[in-house]
């Protein structure tokens, strides 16, 4: 019987090594380990063995069973791995690729990026400030004291007495000047909020790009030069500009800046309300009071600042006649840009 056990062991190993499919393995399992298999048959013959021999042969049978179980499971994993390998290596070169539809940037992001790019090329750097602000940065530090009538012009969402949603990006002028010393050449893009009733040209949230420059001997002509360069790059070489006197508490002198209507080339049409001009930004020379408040010497430093509405510029550039379209997330609109 010992001889027979060794024979069966050898044979099982040989057959397991030759097995090529999971079916073969299953057949071997039935043949050796099944209820009526070879191993069980030997176990049933144990009864006819002498008492001294029994424990030894019993042990041999147990290890035979274990070793065949192990051999078969090794053979099974060998076959499994080989098959998986084949599966991964098979490449159907005729199969169409996976199409990943590319999205595109929101028109307002595109316009903001373009504005940033133009000013970055002129040596400006980008700064950002918080959208939740204090009245100090939104008003006082910008020379708009409490009770000043112009505070109404920047109608504001208050969260509580000392917290508000900024109504202009001019806040970033102050934040940067507090932290850094001139010379400065900075643009600050971002969201602003005003409690306006929503219509075709008003939204309670919109975007501005603030820009400012502080150095020795900065003049109004520098402001004009930079803004003229900007408009030509943004809207085209033949665009004309117009500076109208205006009032902002934080600049003196101040101006509102118009560009000639690109639709009618200045002749007058519906888009420009037959004026031939479109307002795109507010600007001026930074008020000396602002410099004093951030600790700059107003006799030494001068500077200009401007703030433009991104939606306004996007509407003009793309010919969009309703600001609400930018915020509705309608893909039929957004896919056009
Ligand atoms: N902050 C002004 C506004 O929101 C724009 C502006 C910025 C004007 C800088 C002058 C200088 O209307």
CSV table of C-alpha atoms and ligand atoms in Angstrom, one decimal:
chain,number,residue,atom,x,y,z
A,1,UNK,CA,0.0,0.0,0.0
A,2,UNK,CA,2.9,2.4,0.7
A,3,UNK,CA,4.1,1.7,-2.7
A,4,UNK,CA,0.7,2.5,-4.2
A,5,UNK,CA,0.5,5.8,-2.3
A,6,UNK,CA,3.9,7.0,-3.7
A,7,UNK,CA,2.7,6.0,-7.2
A,8,UNK,CA,-0.5,7.9,-6.9
A,9,UNK,CA,1.4,10.9,-5.6
A,10,UNK,CA,3.8,10.9,-8.6
A,11,UNK,CA,1.0,10.4,-11.1
A,12,UNK,CA,-1.1,13.2,-9.6
A,13,UNK,CA,1.8,15.6,-9.9
A,14,UNK,CA,2.5,14.6,-13.4
A,15,UNK,CA,-1.1,15.0,-14.5
A,16,UNK,CA,-1.5,18.3,-12.7
A,17,UNK,CA,1.5,19.6,-14.6
A,18,UNK,CA,0.0,18.6,-17.9
A,19,UNK,CA,-3.4,20.1,-17.2
A,20,UNK,CA,-4.2,23.0,-19.5
A,21,UNK,CA,-7.7,24.1,-18.6
A,22,UNK,CA,-9.8,24.5,-15.4
A,23,UNK,CA,-11.9,21.6,-16.7
A,24,UNK,CA,-8.8,19.4,-16.6
A,25,UNK,CA,-8.1,20.3,-13.0
A,26,UNK,CA,-11.7,19.6,-12.1
A,27,UNK,CA,-11.5,16.2,-13.7
A,28,UNK,CA,-8.3,15.5,-11.7
A,29,UNK,CA,-9.9,16.7,-8.5
A,30,UNK,CA,-12.8,14.2,-9.0
A,31,UNK,CA,-10.4,11.4,-9.9
A,32,UNK,CA,-8.2,11.8,-6.8
A,33,UNK,CA,-10.1,13.6,-4.2
A,34,UNK,CA,-13.7,13.0,-5.2
A,35,UNK,CA,-16.1,10.9,-3.0
A,36,UNK,CA,-15.3,7.8,-5.1
A,37,UNK,CA,-11.8,9.0,-5.9
A,38,UNK,CA,-8.5,7.2,-5.4
A,39,UNK,CA,-7.6,8.7,-2.1
A,40,UNK,CA,-10.9,7.8,-0.5
A,41,UNK,CA,-10.6,4.3,-1.9
A,42,UNK,CA,-7.2,3.9,-0.1
A,43,UNK,CA,-8.7,5.3,3.1
A,44,UNK,CA,-11.4,2.7,2.9
A,45,UNK,CA,-8.8,0.0,2.7
A,46,UNK,CA,-7.1,1.1,5.9
A,47,UNK,CA,-9.4,-1.2,7.8
A,48,UNK,CA,-7.6,-4.2,6.4
A,49,UNK,CA,-4.2,-3.1,7.6
A,50,UNK,CA,-2.4,-4.5,10.6
A,51,UNK,CA,-2.7,-2.4,13.8
A,52,UNK,CA,1.0,-1.5,14.0
A,53,UNK,CA,1.0,-0.3,10.4
A,54,UNK,CA,-2.2,1.6,10.6
A,55,UNK,CA,-1.0,4.9,12.1
A,56,UNK,CA,1.9,5.2,9.7
A,57,UNK,CA,-0.2,4.5,6.6
A,58,UNK,CA,-2.9,6.7,7.9
A,59,UNK,CA,-0.4,9.6,8.2
A,60,UNK,CA,0.8,8.9,4.7
A,61,UNK,CA,-2.7,9.0,3.3
A,62,UNK,CA,-3.4,12.3,5.0
A,63,UNK,CA,-0.3,13.9,3.6
A,64,UNK,CA,-1.1,12.4,0.2
A,65,UNK,CA,-4.5,14.1,0.3
A,66,UNK,CA,-3.0,17.4,1.4
A,67,UNK,CA,-0.3,17.4,-1.2
A,68,UNK,CA,-2.7,16.6,-4.1
A,69,UNK,CA,-5.0,19.4,-2.9
A,70,UNK,CA,-2.0,21.8,-2.9
A,71,UNK,CA,-0.7,20.5,-6.3
A,72,UNK,CA,-4.1,21.0,-7.9
A,73,UNK,CA,-4.6,24.5,-6.5
A,74,UNK,CA,-1.1,25.5,-7.8
A,75,UNK,CA,-2.0,24.1,-11.2
A,76,UNK,CA,-5.2,26.0,-11.1
A,77,UNK,CA,-3.5,29.4,-10.4
A,78,UNK,CA,-0.9,28.7,-13.0
A,79,UNK,CA,-3.6,28.2,-15.6
A,80,UNK,CA,-5.6,31.2,-14.4
A,81,UNK,CA,-2.7,33.6,-14.6
A,82,UNK,CA,-1.6,32.4,-18.0
A,83,UNK,CA,-5.2,33.0,-19.3
A,84,UNK,CA,-5.5,36.4,-17.8
A,85,UNK,CA,-2.1,37.4,-19.4
A,86,UNK,CA,-3.4,36.4,-22.8
A,87,UNK,CA,-6.6,38.4,-22.2
A,88,UNK,CA,-4.8,41.6,-21.4
A,89,UNK,CA,-2.3,41.2,-24.1
A,90,UNK,CA,-4.9,40.9,-26.8
A,91,UNK,CA,-5.3,44.3,-28.5
A,92,UNK,CA,-7.9,44.9,-31.1
A,93,UNK,CA,-6.4,47.6,-33.1
A,94,UNK,CA,-9.5,48.1,-35.1
A,95,UNK,CA,-11.6,49.1,-32.1
A,96,UNK,CA,-12.6,52.7,-32.1
A,97,UNK,CA,-10.9,54.8,-29.4
A,98,UNK,CA,-12.7,56.1,-26.3
A,99,UNK,CA,-14.1,59.5,-27.1
A,100,UNK,CA,-13.7,62.0,-24.3
A,101,UNK,CA,-15.7,65.1,-25.1
A,102,UNK,CA,-13.7,68.2,-24.2
A,103,UNK,CA,-15.4,70.9,-22.4
A,104,UNK,CA,-14.4,74.5,-22.8
A,105,UNK,CA,-13.9,77.5,-20.6
A,106,UNK,CA,-16.8,79.6,-19.6
A,107,UNK,CA,-17.0,82.8,-21.7
A,108,UNK,CA,-16.4,84.9,-18.6
A,109,UNK,CA,-13.3,82.8,-17.7
A,110,UNK,CA,-12.1,83.2,-21.2
A,111,UNK,CA,-12.5,87.0,-21.1
A,112,UNK,CA,-10.9,87.2,-17.6
A,113,UNK,CA,-8.0,85.1,-18.8
A,114,UNK,CA,-7.5,87.4,-21.8
A,115,UNK,CA,-7.6,90.6,-19.7
A,116,UNK,CA,-5.1,89.0,-17.3
A,117,UNK,CA,-2.9,88.0,-20.2
A,118,UNK,CA,-2.8,91.5,-21.6
A,119,UNK,CA,-1.8,93.1,-18.3
A,120,UNK,CA,0.6,90.3,-17.4
A,121,UNK,CA,2.4,91.1,-20.7
A,122,UNK,CA,2.6,94.7,-19.5
A,123,UNK,CA,4.4,93.7,-16.3
A,124,UNK,CA,1.4,93.6,-14.0
A,125,UNK,CA,1.1,90.8,-11.4
A,126,UNK,CA,-2.2,89.2,-10.2
A,127,UNK,CA,-3.5,89.5,-6.7
A,128,UNK,CA,-6.6,88.3,-5.1
A,129,UNK,CA,-8.7,89.3,-2.1
A,130,UNK,CA,-11.6,87.9,-0.1
A,131,UNK,CA,-15.2,88.2,-1.3
A,132,UNK,CA,-16.4,88.5,2.3
A,133,UNK,CA,-15.1,91.8,3.5
A,134,UNK,CA,-15.3,94.4,6.3
A,135,UNK,CA,-16.7,98.0,5.7
A,136,UNK,CA,-13.1,99.1,6.3
A,137,UNK,CA,-11.8,97.7,3.1
A,138,UNK,CA,-14.9,98.2,1.1
A,139,UNK,CA,-15.5,101.8,2.2
A,140,UNK,CA,-13.4,103.6,4.8
A,141,UNK,CA,-9.9,102.7,3.5
A,142,UNK,CA,-11.2,103.8,0.0
A,143,UNK,CA,-12.1,107.2,1.4
A,144,UNK,CA,-15.8,106.5,1.6
A,145,UNK,CA,-16.7,107.3,5.2
A,146,UNK,CA,-19.9,106.3,6.8
A,147,UNK,CA,-22.8,108.7,5.9
A,148,UNK,CA,-20.9,109.7,2.7
A,149,UNK,CA,-23.6,109.8,0.0
A,150,UNK,CA,-21.4,107.9,-2.5
A,151,UNK,CA,-21.8,104.9,-0.2
A,152,UNK,CA,-25.2,104.4,-1.8
A,153,UNK,CA,-23.6,104.1,-5.2
A,154,UNK,CA,-21.9,100.9,-4.1
A,155,UNK,CA,-25.0,99.4,-2.6
A,156,UNK,CA,-24.0,96.5,-0.6
A,157,UNK,CA,-25.1,93.1,0.9
A,158,UNK,CA,-24.4,93.2,4.6
A,159,UNK,CA,-24.1,90.0,6.6
A,160,UNK,CA,-23.9,91.9,9.9
A,161,UNK,CA,-22.7,95.4,10.9
A,162,UNK,CA,-19.0,94.5,10.4
A,163,UNK,CA,-19.2,91.9,7.6
A,164,UNK,CA,-20.3,92.4,4.0
A,165,UNK,CA,-20.0,91.0,0.5
A,166,UNK,CA,-17.5,93.3,-1.3
A,167,UNK,CA,-19.3,95.5,-3.8
A,168,UNK,CA,-16.0,96.3,-5.7
A,169,UNK,CA,-12.6,94.8,-6.2
A,170,UNK,CA,-11.0,98.2,-5.2
A,171,UNK,CA,-10.7,96.5,-1.7
A,172,UNK,CA,-7.7,94.6,-3.1
A,173,UNK,CA,-5.8,97.9,-3.8
A,174,UNK,CA,-5.9,98.5,0.0
A,175,UNK,CA,-5.0,95.0,0.9
A,176,UNK,CA,-2.0,94.9,-1.4
A,177,UNK,CA,-0.8,98.4,-0.5
A,178,UNK,CA,-0.9,97.5,3.2
A,179,UNK,CA,1.3,94.6,2.7
A,180,UNK,CA,3.7,95.7,0.0
A,181,UNK,CA,5.8,98.8,-0.8
A,182,UNK,CA,5.8,100.6,-4.2
A,183,UNK,CA,6.6,100.3,-7.0
A,184,UNK,CA,3.4,98.2,-7.6
A,185,UNK,CA,1.7,97.0,-10.8
A,186,UNK,CA,-1.2,94.8,-9.9
A,187,UNK,CA,-4.4,93.5,-11.3
A,188,UNK,CA,-7.1,91.9,-9.2
A,189,UNK,CA,-9.8,89.8,-10.9
A,190,UNK,CA,-12.8,88.6,-8.9
A,191,UNK,CA,-16.4,88.5,-8.0
A,192,UNK,CA,-18.4,91.4,-6.6
A,193,UNK,CA,-21.9,91.6,-5.2
A,194,UNK,CA,-24.6,94.3,-5.3
A,195,UNK,CA,-28.3,94.0,-4.4
A,196,UNK,CA,-29.5,95.1,-7.8
A,197,UNK,CA,-32.8,93.7,-9.2
A,198,UNK,CA,-31.8,91.3,-11.9
A,199,UNK,CA,-32.5,92.3,-15.5
A,200,UNK,CA,-30.8,92.1,-18.9
A,201,UNK,CA,-27.9,94.2,-17.7
A,202,UNK,CA,-27.8,93.7,-13.9
A,203,UNK,CA,-26.9,90.8,-11.8
A,204,UNK,CA,-26.5,90.6,-8.0
A,205,UNK,CA,-23.1,89.0,-8.6
A,206,UNK,CA,-20.7,90.0,-11.3
A,207,UNK,CA,-17.0,90.1,-12.0
A,208,UNK,CA,-14.5,92.9,-12.1
A,209,UNK,CA,-10.8,93.3,-12.9
A,210,UNK,CA,-9.2,96.0,-10.8
A,211,UNK,CA,-5.9,97.3,-11.9
A,212,UNK,CA,-3.5,99.8,-10.3
A,213,UNK,CA,0.0,101.1,-10.5
A,214,UNK,CA,2.0,103.0,-7.9
A,215,UNK,CA,5.4,104.5,-8.5
A,216,UNK,CA,7.3,107.8,-8.7
A,217,UNK,CA,5.9,110.2,-11.3
A,218,UNK,CA,2.9,108.1,-12.5
A,219,UNK,CA,0.7,110.5,-14.6
A,220,UNK,CA,-2.7,110.4,-16.0
A,221,UNK,CA,-1.1,109.9,-19.4
A,222,UNK,CA,0.3,106.6,-18.1
A,223,UNK,CA,-3.2,105.5,-17.3
A,224,UNK,CA,-4.4,106.6,-20.7
A,225,UNK,CA,-1.6,104.8,-22.4
A,226,UNK,CA,-2.1,101.5,-20.6
A,227,UNK,CA,-5.9,101.5,-21.1
A,228,UNK,CA,-5.5,102.4,-24.8
A,229,UNK,CA,-3.1,99.5,-25.3
A,230,UNK,CA,-5.5,97.3,-23.4
A,231,UNK,CA,-8.6,98.3,-25.5
A,232,UNK,CA,-6.8,97.8,-28.8
A,233,UNK,CA,-5.6,94.4,-27.8
A,234,UNK,CA,-9.0,93.4,-26.4
A,235,UNK,CA,-11.2,94.9,-29.1
A,236,UNK,CA,-9.0,95.6,-32.1
A,237,UNK,CA,-6.7,98.3,-33.5
A,238,UNK,CA,-9.3,100.7,-34.8
A,239,UNK,CA,-11.2,101.0,-31.5
A,240,UNK,CA,-11.4,104.6,-30.1
A,241,UNK,CA,-11.4,105.6,-26.5
A,242,UNK,CA,-13.1,108.5,-24.6
A,243,UNK,CA,-12.4,109.6,-21.1
A,244,UNK,CA,-15.3,111.4,-19.4
A,245,UNK,CA,-14.8,113.3,-16.1
A,246,UNK,CA,-16.5,111.4,-13.3
A,247,UNK,CA,-16.4,111.1,-9.5
A,248,UNK,CA,-15.0,108.3,-7.4
A,249,UNK,CA,-14.0,108.9,-3.8
A,250,UNK,CA,-10.9,106.9,-4.1
A,251,UNK,CA,-9.5,108.6,-7.3
A,252,UNK,CA,-8.8,112.2,-8.1
A,253,UNK,CA,-9.2,113.1,-10.9
A,254,UNK,CA,-11.6,110.3,-12.0
A,255,UNK,CA,-13.0,109.3,-15.3
A,256,UNK,CA,-15.4,106.9,-16.9
A,257,UNK,CA,-13.9,105.3,-20.0
A,258,UNK,CA,-15.9,104.5,-23.1
A,259,UNK,CA,-14.9,102.7,-26.2
A,260,UNK,CA,-16.4,103.4,-29.6
A,261,UNK,CA,-19.2,100.9,-30.4
A,262,UNK,CA,-17.8,98.0,-32.3
A,263,UNK,CA,-21.1,97.1,-33.7
A,264,UNK,CA,-21.9,100.4,-35.6
A,265,UNK,CA,-18.3,101.7,-35.5
A,266,UNK,CA,-19.5,104.8,-33.6
A,267,UNK,CA,-22.3,105.8,-35.9
A,268,UNK,CA,-25.0,104.9,-33.4
A,269,UNK,CA,-27.1,101.7,-33.0
A,270,UNK,CA,-29.3,99.8,-30.6
A,271,UNK,CA,-26.4,98.3,-28.7
A,272,UNK,CA,-24.9,101.7,-27.8
A,273,UNK,CA,-28.3,103.3,-27.4
A,274,UNK,CA,-27.4,105.4,-30.5
A,275,UNK,CA,-24.6,107.1,-28.7
A,276,UNK,CA,-21.8,105.5,-30.6
A,277,UNK,CA,-20.0,104.9,-27.3
A,278,UNK,CA,-20.0,102.1,-24.7
A,279,UNK,CA,-18.8,102.5,-21.1
A,280,UNK,CA,-16.4,99.8,-20.1
A,281,UNK,CA,-14.6,101.0,-16.9
A,282,UNK,CA,-14.0,103.5,-14.2
A,283,UNK,CA,-10.5,104.9,-13.5
A,284,UNK,CA,-8.5,107.7,-12.1
A,285,UNK,CA,-5.4,108.8,-10.2
A,286,UNK,CA,-5.3,107.2,-6.7
A,287,UNK,CA,-6.4,109.7,-4.1
A,288,UNK,CA,-3.6,110.8,-1.8
A,289,UNK,CA,-5.8,110.0,1.2
A,290,UNK,CA,-5.5,106.3,0.3
A,291,UNK,CA,-1.8,106.5,0.4
A,292,UNK,CA,-1.8,108.2,3.7
A,293,UNK,CA,-4.1,105.5,5.2
A,294,UNK,CA,-1.7,102.7,4.1
A,295,UNK,CA,1.3,104.6,5.2
A,296,UNK,CA,2.7,105.7,1.9
A,297,UNK,CA,4.1,109.2,1.5
A,298,UNK,CA,1.7,110.9,-0.9
A,299,UNK,CA,4.4,113.4,-1.9
A,300,UNK,CA,6.6,110.7,-3.0
A,301,UNK,CA,4.3,108.2,-4.7
A,302,UNK,CA,1.6,108.6,-7.3
A,303,UNK,CA,-0.5,106.0,-9.0
A,304,UNK,CA,-3.6,105.2,-11.1
A,305,UNK,CA,-6.3,102.7,-10.6
A,306,UNK,CA,-9.1,101.3,-12.8
A,307,UNK,CA,-11.9,98.8,-12.5
A,308,UNK,CA,-13.7,97.1,-15.3
A,309,UNK,CA,-16.7,94.9,-15.5
A,310,UNK,CA,-15.9,91.5,-17.0
A,311,UNK,CA,-19.5,90.7,-18.0
A,312,UNK,CA,-19.8,94.1,-19.8
A,313,UNK,CA,-16.6,93.4,-21.8
A,314,UNK,CA,-17.7,89.8,-22.6
A,315,UNK,CA,-21.1,91.0,-23.7
A,316,UNK,CA,-19.5,93.6,-26.1
A,317,UNK,CA,-16.9,91.2,-27.3
A,318,UNK,CA,-19.2,88.3,-28.0
A,319,UNK,CA,-22.4,90.3,-28.9
A,320,UNK,CA,-24.4,88.9,-25.9
A,321,UNK,CA,-27.4,91.1,-25.1
A,322,UNK,CA,-28.5,89.6,-21.7
A,323,UNK,CA,-26.2,89.2,-18.7
A,324,UNK,CA,-28.3,86.4,-17.3
A,325,UNK,CA,-27.3,84.1,-20.0
A,326,UNK,CA,-23.8,83.8,-18.4
A,327,UNK,CA,-25.2,82.4,-15.2
A,328,UNK,CA,-27.9,80.0,-16.4
A,329,UNK,CA,-25.6,77.1,-17.3
A,330,UNK,CA,-27.5,76.5,-20.5
A,331,UNK,CA,-25.2,74.4,-22.6
A,332,UNK,CA,-26.8,75.6,-25.8
A,333,UNK,CA,-25.4,79.1,-24.9
A,334,UNK,CA,-22.1,78.0,-23.4
A,335,UNK,CA,-21.2,75.7,-26.3
A,336,UNK,CA,-21.0,78.7,-28.6
A,337,UNK,CA,-17.8,80.0,-27.1
B,1,LIG,N1,-14.5,100.5,-8.0
B,1,LIG,C1,-15.2,101.2,-9.0
B,1,LIG,C2,-16.5,100.5,-9.3
B,1,LIG,O1,-16.8,99.4,-8.8
B,1,LIG,C3,-14.3,101.2,-10.3
B,1,LIG,C4,-13.1,101.9,-10.1
B,1,LIG,C5,-11.9,101.3,-9.7
B,1,LIG,C6,-13.0,103.3,-10.4
B,1,LIG,C7,-10.7,102.0,-9.6
B,1,LIG,C8,-11.8,104.0,-10.3
B,1,LIG,C9,-10.7,103.3,-9.9
B,1,LIG,O2,-17.3,101.1,-10.0
